Tab-separated table of C-alpha atoms and ligand atoms in Angstrom:
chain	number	residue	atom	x	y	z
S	1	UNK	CA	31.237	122.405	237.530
S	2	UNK	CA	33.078	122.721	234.138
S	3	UNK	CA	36.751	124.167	234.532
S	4	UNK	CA	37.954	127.523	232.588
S	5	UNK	CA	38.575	127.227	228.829
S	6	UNK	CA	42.300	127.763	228.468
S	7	UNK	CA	43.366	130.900	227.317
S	8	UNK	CA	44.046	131.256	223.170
S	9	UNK	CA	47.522	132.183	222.961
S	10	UNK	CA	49.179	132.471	219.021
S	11	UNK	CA	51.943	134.109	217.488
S	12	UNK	CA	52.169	137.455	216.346
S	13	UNK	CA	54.983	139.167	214.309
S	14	UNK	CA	54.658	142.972	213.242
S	15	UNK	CA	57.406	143.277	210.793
S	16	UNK	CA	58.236	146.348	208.551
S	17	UNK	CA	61.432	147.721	206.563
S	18	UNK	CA	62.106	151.194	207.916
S	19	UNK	CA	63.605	153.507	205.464
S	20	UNK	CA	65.108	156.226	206.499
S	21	UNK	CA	67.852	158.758	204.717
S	22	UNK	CA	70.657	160.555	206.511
S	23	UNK	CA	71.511	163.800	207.297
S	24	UNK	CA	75.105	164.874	206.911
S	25	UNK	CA	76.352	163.894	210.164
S	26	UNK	CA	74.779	159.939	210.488
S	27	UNK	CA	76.244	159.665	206.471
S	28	UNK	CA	79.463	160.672	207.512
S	29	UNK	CA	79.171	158.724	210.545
S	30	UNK	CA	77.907	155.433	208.923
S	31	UNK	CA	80.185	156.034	205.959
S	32	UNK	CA	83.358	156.647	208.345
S	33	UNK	CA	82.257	152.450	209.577
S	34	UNK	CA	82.345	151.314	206.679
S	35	UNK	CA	85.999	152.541	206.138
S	36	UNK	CA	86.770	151.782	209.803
S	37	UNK	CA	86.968	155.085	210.515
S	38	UNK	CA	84.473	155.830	213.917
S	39	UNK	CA	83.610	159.492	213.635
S	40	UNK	CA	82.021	161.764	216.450
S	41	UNK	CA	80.524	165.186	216.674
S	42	UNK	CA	81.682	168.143	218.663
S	43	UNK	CA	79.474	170.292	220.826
S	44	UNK	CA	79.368	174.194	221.098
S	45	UNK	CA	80.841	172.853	225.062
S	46	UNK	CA	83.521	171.032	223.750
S	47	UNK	CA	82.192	167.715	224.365
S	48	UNK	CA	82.659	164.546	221.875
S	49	UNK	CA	78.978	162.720	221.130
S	50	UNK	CA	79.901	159.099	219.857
S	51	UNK	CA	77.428	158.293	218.489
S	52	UNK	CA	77.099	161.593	217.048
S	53	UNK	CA	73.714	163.544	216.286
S	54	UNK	CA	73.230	166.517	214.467
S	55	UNK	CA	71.799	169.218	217.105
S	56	UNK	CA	73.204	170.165	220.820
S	57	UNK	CA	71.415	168.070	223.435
S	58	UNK	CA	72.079	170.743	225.073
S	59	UNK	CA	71.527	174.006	223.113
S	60	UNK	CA	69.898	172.780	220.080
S	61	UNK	CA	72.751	174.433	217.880
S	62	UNK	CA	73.276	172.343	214.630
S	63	UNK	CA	76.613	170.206	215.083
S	64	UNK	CA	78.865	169.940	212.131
S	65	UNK	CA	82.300	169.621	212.889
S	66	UNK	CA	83.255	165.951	213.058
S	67	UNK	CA	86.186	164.209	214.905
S	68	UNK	CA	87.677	160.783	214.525
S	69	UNK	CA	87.742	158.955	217.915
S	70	UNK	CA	89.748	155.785	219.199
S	71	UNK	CA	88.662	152.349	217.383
S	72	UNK	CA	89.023	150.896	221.311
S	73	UNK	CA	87.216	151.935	223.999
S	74	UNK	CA	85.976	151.143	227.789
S	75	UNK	CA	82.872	149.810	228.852
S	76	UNK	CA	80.822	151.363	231.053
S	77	UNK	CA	77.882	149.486	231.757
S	78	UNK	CA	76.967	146.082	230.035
S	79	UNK	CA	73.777	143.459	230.609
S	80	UNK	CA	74.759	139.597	229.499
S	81	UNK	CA	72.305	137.972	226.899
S	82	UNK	CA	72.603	134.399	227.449
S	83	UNK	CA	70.012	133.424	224.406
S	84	UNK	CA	70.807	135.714	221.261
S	85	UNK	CA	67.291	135.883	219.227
S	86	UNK	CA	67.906	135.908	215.231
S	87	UNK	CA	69.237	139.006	213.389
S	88	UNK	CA	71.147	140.052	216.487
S	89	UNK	CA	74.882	140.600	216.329
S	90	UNK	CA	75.919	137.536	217.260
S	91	UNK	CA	74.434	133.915	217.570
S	92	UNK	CA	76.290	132.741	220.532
S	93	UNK	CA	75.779	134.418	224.027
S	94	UNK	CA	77.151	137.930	224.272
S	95	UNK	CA	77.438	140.998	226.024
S	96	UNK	CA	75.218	144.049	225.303
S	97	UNK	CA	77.785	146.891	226.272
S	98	UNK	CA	77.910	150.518	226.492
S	99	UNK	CA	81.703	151.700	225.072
S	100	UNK	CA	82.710	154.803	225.686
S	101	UNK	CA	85.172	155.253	222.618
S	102	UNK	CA	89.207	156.666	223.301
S	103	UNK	CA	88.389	160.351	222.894
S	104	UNK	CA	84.264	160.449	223.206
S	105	UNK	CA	82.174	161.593	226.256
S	106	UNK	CA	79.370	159.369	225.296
S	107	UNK	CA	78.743	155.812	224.998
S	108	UNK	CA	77.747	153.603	222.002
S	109	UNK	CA	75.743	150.424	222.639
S	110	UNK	CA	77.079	147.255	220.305
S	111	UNK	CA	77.256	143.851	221.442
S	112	UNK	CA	80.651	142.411	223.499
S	113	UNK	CA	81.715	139.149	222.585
S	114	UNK	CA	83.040	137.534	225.497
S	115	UNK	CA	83.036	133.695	227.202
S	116	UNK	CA	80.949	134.467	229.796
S	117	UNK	CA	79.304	136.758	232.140
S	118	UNK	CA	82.588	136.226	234.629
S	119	UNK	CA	84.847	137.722	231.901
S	120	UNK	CA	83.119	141.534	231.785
S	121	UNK	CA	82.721	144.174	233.414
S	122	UNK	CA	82.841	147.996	233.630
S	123	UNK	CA	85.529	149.460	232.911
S	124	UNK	CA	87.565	146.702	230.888
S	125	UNK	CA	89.147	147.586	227.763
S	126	UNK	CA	87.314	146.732	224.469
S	127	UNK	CA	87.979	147.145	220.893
S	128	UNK	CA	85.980	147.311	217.604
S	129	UNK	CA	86.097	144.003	215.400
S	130	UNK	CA	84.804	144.658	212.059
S	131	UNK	CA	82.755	143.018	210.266
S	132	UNK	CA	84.444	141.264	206.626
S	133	UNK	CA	82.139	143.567	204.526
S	134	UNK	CA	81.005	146.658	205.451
S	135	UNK	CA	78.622	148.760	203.710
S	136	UNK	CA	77.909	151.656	205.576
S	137	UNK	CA	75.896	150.501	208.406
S	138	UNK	CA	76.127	150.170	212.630
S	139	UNK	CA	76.513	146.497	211.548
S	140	UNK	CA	79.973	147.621	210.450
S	141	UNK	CA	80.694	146.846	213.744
S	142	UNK	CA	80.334	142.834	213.561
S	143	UNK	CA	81.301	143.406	217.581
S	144	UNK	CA	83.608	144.518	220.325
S	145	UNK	CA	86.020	141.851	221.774
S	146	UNK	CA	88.314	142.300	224.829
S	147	UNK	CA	91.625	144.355	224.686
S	148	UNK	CA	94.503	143.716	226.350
S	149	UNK	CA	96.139	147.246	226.232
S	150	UNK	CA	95.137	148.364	228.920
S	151	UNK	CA	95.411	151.824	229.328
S	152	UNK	CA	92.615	154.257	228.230
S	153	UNK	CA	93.273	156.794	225.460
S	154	UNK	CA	95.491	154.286	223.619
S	155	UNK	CA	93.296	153.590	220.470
S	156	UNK	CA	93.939	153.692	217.039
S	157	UNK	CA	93.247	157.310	217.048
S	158	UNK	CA	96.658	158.008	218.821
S	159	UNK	CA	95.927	161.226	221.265
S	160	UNK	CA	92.780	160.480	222.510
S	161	UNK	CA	92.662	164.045	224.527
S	162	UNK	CA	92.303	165.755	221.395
S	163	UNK	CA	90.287	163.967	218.956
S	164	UNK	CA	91.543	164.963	215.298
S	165	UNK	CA	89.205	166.747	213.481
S	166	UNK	CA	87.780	165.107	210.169
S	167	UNK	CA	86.261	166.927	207.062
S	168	UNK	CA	83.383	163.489	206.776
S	169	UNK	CA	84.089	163.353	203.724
S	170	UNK	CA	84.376	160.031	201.683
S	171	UNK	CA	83.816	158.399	198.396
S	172	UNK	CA	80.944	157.225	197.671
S	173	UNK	CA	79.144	158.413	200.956
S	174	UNK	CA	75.970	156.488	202.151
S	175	UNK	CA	72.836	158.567	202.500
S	176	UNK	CA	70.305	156.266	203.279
S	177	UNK	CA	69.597	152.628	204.993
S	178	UNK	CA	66.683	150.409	205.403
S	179	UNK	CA	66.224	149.338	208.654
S	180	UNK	CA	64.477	146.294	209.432
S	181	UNK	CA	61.868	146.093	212.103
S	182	UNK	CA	60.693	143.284	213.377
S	183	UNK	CA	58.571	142.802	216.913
S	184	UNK	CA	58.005	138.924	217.893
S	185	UNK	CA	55.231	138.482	220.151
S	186	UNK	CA	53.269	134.914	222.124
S	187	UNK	CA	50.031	136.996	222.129
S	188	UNK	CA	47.371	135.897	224.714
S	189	UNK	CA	43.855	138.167	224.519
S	190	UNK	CA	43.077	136.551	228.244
S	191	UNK	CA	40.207	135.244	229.285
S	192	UNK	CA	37.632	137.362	228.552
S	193	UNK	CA	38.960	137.395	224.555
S	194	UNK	CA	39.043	133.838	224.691
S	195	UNK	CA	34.916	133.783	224.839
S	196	UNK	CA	34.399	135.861	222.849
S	197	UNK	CA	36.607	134.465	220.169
S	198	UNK	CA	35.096	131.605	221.258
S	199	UNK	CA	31.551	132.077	220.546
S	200	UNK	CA	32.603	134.110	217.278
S	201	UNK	CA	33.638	130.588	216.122
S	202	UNK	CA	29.936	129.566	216.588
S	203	UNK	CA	28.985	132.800	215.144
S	204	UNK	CA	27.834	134.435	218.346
S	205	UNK	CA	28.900	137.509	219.850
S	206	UNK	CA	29.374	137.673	223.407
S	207	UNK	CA	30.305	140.631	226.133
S	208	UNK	CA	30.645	141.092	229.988
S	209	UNK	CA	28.350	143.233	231.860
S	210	UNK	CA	29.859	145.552	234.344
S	211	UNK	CA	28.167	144.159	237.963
S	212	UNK	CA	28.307	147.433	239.009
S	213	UNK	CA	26.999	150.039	236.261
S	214	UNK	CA	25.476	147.084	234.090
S	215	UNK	CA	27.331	148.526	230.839
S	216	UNK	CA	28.020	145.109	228.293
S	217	UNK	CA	31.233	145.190	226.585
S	218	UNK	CA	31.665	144.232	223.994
S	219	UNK	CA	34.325	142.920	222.803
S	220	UNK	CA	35.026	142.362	226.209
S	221	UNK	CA	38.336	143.532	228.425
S	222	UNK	CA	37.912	141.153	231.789
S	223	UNK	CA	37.074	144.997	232.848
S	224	UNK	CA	34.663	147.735	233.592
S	225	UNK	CA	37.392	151.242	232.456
S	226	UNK	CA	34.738	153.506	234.066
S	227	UNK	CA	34.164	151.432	237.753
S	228	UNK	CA	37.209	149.333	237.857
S	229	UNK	CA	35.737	145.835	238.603
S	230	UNK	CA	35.909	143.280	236.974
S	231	UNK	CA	33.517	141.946	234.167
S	232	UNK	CA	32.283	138.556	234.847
S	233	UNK	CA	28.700	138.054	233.657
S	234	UNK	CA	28.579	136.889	230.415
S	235	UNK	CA	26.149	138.319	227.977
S	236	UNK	CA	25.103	137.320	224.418
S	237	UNK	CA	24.759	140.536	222.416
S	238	UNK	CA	22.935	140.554	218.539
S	239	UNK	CA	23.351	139.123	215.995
S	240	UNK	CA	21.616	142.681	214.717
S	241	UNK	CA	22.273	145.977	215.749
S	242	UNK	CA	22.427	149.635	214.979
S	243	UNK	CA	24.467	151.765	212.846
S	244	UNK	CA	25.252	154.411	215.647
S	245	UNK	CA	27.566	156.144	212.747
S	246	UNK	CA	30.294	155.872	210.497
S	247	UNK	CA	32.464	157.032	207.486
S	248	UNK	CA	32.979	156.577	203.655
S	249	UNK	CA	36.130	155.433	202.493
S	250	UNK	CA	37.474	156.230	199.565
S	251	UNK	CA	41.420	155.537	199.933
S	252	UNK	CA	42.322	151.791	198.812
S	253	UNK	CA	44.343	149.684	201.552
S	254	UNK	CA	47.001	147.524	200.046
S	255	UNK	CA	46.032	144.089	200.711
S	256	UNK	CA	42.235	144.638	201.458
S	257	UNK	CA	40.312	143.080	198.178
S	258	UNK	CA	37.266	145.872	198.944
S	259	UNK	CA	36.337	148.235	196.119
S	260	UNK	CA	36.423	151.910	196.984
S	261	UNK	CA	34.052	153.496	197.856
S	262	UNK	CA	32.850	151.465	200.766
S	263	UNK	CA	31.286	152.225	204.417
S	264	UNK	CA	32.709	151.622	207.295
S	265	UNK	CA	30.613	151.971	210.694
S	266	UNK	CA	30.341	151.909	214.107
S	267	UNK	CA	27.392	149.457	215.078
S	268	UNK	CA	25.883	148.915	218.033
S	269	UNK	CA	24.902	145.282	218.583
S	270	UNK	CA	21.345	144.900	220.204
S	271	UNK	CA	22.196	144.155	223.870
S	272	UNK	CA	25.796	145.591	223.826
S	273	UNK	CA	26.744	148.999	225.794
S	274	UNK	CA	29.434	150.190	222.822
S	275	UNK	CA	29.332	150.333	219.481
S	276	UNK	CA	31.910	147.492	217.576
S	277	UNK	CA	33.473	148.378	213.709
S	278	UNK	CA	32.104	146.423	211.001
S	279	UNK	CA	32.085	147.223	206.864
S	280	UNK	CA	27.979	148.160	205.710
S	281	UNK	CA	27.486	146.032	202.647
S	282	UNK	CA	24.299	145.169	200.348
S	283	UNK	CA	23.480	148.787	200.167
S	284	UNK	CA	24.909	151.683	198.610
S	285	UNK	CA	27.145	153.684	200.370
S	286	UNK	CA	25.277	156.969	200.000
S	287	UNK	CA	22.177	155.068	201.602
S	288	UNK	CA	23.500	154.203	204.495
S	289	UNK	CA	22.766	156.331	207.492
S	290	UNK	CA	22.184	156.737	211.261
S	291	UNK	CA	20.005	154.673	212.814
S	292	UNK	CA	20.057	152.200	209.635
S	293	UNK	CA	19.514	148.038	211.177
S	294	UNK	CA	21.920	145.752	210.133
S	295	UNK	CA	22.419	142.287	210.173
S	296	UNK	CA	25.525	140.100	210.060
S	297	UNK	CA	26.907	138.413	206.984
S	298	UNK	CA	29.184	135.297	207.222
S	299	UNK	CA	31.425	133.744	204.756
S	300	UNK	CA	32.580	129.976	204.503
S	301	UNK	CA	35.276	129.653	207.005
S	302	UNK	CA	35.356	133.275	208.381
S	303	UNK	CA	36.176	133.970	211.870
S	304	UNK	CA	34.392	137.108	211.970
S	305	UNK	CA	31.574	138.711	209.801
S	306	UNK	CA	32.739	139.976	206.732
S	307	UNK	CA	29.991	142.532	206.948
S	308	UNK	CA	26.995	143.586	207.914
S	309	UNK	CA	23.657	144.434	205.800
S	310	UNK	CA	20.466	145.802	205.858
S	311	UNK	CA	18.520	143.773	207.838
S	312	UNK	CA	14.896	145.594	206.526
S	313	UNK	CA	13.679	146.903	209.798
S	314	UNK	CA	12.562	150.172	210.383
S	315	UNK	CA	15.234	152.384	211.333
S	316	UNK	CA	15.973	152.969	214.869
S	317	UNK	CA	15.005	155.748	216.432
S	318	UNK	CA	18.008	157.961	217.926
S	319	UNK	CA	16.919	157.406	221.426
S	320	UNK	CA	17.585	154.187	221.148
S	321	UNK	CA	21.187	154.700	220.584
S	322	UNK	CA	22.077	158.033	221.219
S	323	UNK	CA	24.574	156.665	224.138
S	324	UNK	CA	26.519	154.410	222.101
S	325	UNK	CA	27.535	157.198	219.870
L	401	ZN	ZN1	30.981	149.617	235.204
């Protein structure tokens, strides 16, 4: 008996800038931070929306008319973070809380700095600390930190029962951000990814075969979709298979070194019960068609074929393949 290869398990970071630009009400809203001035919106009912949005959650009416609410605030629910990740507000342990601002109806979520877990909860009094420089940005905020005043409806913006009405407009108003995404991941493809990534390292291709319908997967999932069992036979599929179908493309991906036009397919590996993707090279693109046998085509080093080619059989007959469409 040999015991289970361990699973693979790597890193994997999708990361992308999102730009975005702002209607009137998030540019007077973002612009208000950055002068320390925390703006809501009205609805048609007379509620306060902090933060504000453009259209009535409720009736869909465009909101315009813009109010300046308290710069303190209570909390009304809150979750403790005891190991801050980068890029979030702050680097030592926090509080994410949800402050309902003197004068709003709704809640903003921003991060609470506090000692401990033992020193929140809901309904303490919390005001905004500002961040040094501000540019126009929910990071205006740097944080909230404890109050000690005590009674709601005793912020900054004096009456909080009737939020003052503000025109939004400022110097030099903000109309657009970049927001930064980033999603940090320990990926593990499980076991049944692990062969086959595996085997692609000795340039094989393997799949599971359903025990109860006998489909092979390929790549495999640890799982038949259609029966619901689990995939535990083993199968080696190919190396050659049949173009089932595919498409010309003849848009230009950043980052991919392939000249346009090129084909990409769906091919059926002999042996396998669905068709994988791989680029048809070694032929050109207006040659290749249904049916056409390819062959795979390895580079130094690569972890995968870099394409497949005409292999110079005859082509298959539709029959033959006319499943794995
Ligand atoms: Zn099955």
């Amino acid at each position: 008996m040999t015991s289970a290869p361990e699973t693979l398990r790597a890193p994997l970071v999708v990361e992308f800038p999102f730009t975005r630009s702002l209607g009137p009400v998030q540019s007077a809203f973002l612009t208000g931070l950055r002068e320390r001035v925390p703006l809501g919106v009205r609805t048609e009912a007379g509620r306060i929306l902090v933060p504000p949005v453009e259209y009535d959650p409720e009736t869909a009416a465009e909101l315009r008319e813009l109010v300046e609410v308290g710069a303190t605030g209570t909390v009304t629910t809150w979750a403790w973070n005891p190991e801050p990740r980068p890029g979030q507000p702050l680097d030592t342990p926090f509080a994410w809380v949800l402050v309902r601002l003197d004068g709003a109806d709704t809640a903003l979520l921003h991060a609470l700095d506090a000692p401990g877990p033992d020193a929140v909860r809901t309904g303490m009094r919390v005001r905004i600390r500002w961040a040094a420089e501000r540019h126009g940005a929910i990071t205006d905020i740097a944080c909230f930190e404890p109050s000690q005043d005590g009674t709601a409806g005793a912020g900054e913006a004096g009456d909080a029962g009737a939020p003052r009405t503000h025109d939004g407009v400022f110097d030099a108003p903000v109309t657009g951000i970049v927001a930064p995404a980033r999603l940090d991941y320990t990926y593990s493809p499980g076991r049944a990814q692990t062969a086959y990534l595996q085997a692609l390292t000795e340039q094989r291709t393997v799949g599971e075969r359903c025990p109860s319908c006998a489909k092979v997967y390929v790549p495999p999932r640890g799982a038949c979709p259609t029966c619901g069992v689990a995939t535990t036979d083993r199968v080696e599929v190919g190396p050659r298979g049949t173009v089932t179908t595919y498409c010309i493309v003849n848009i230009k991906a950043k980052n991919l070194d392939i000249e346009v036009p090129y084909v990409y397919a769906h091919i059926a590996l002999d042996g396998a019960g669905l068709a994988l993707h791989g680029r048809i090279g070694g032929i050109p693109y207006d040659q290749v068609r249904m049916g056409l046998r390819v062959e795979p085509v390895w580079t130094e080093g690569g972890r995968y074929p870099d394409h497949y080619r005409p292999s110079g059989e005859p082509d298959a007959d539709y029959d033959t393949y006319k499943e794995l469409l």
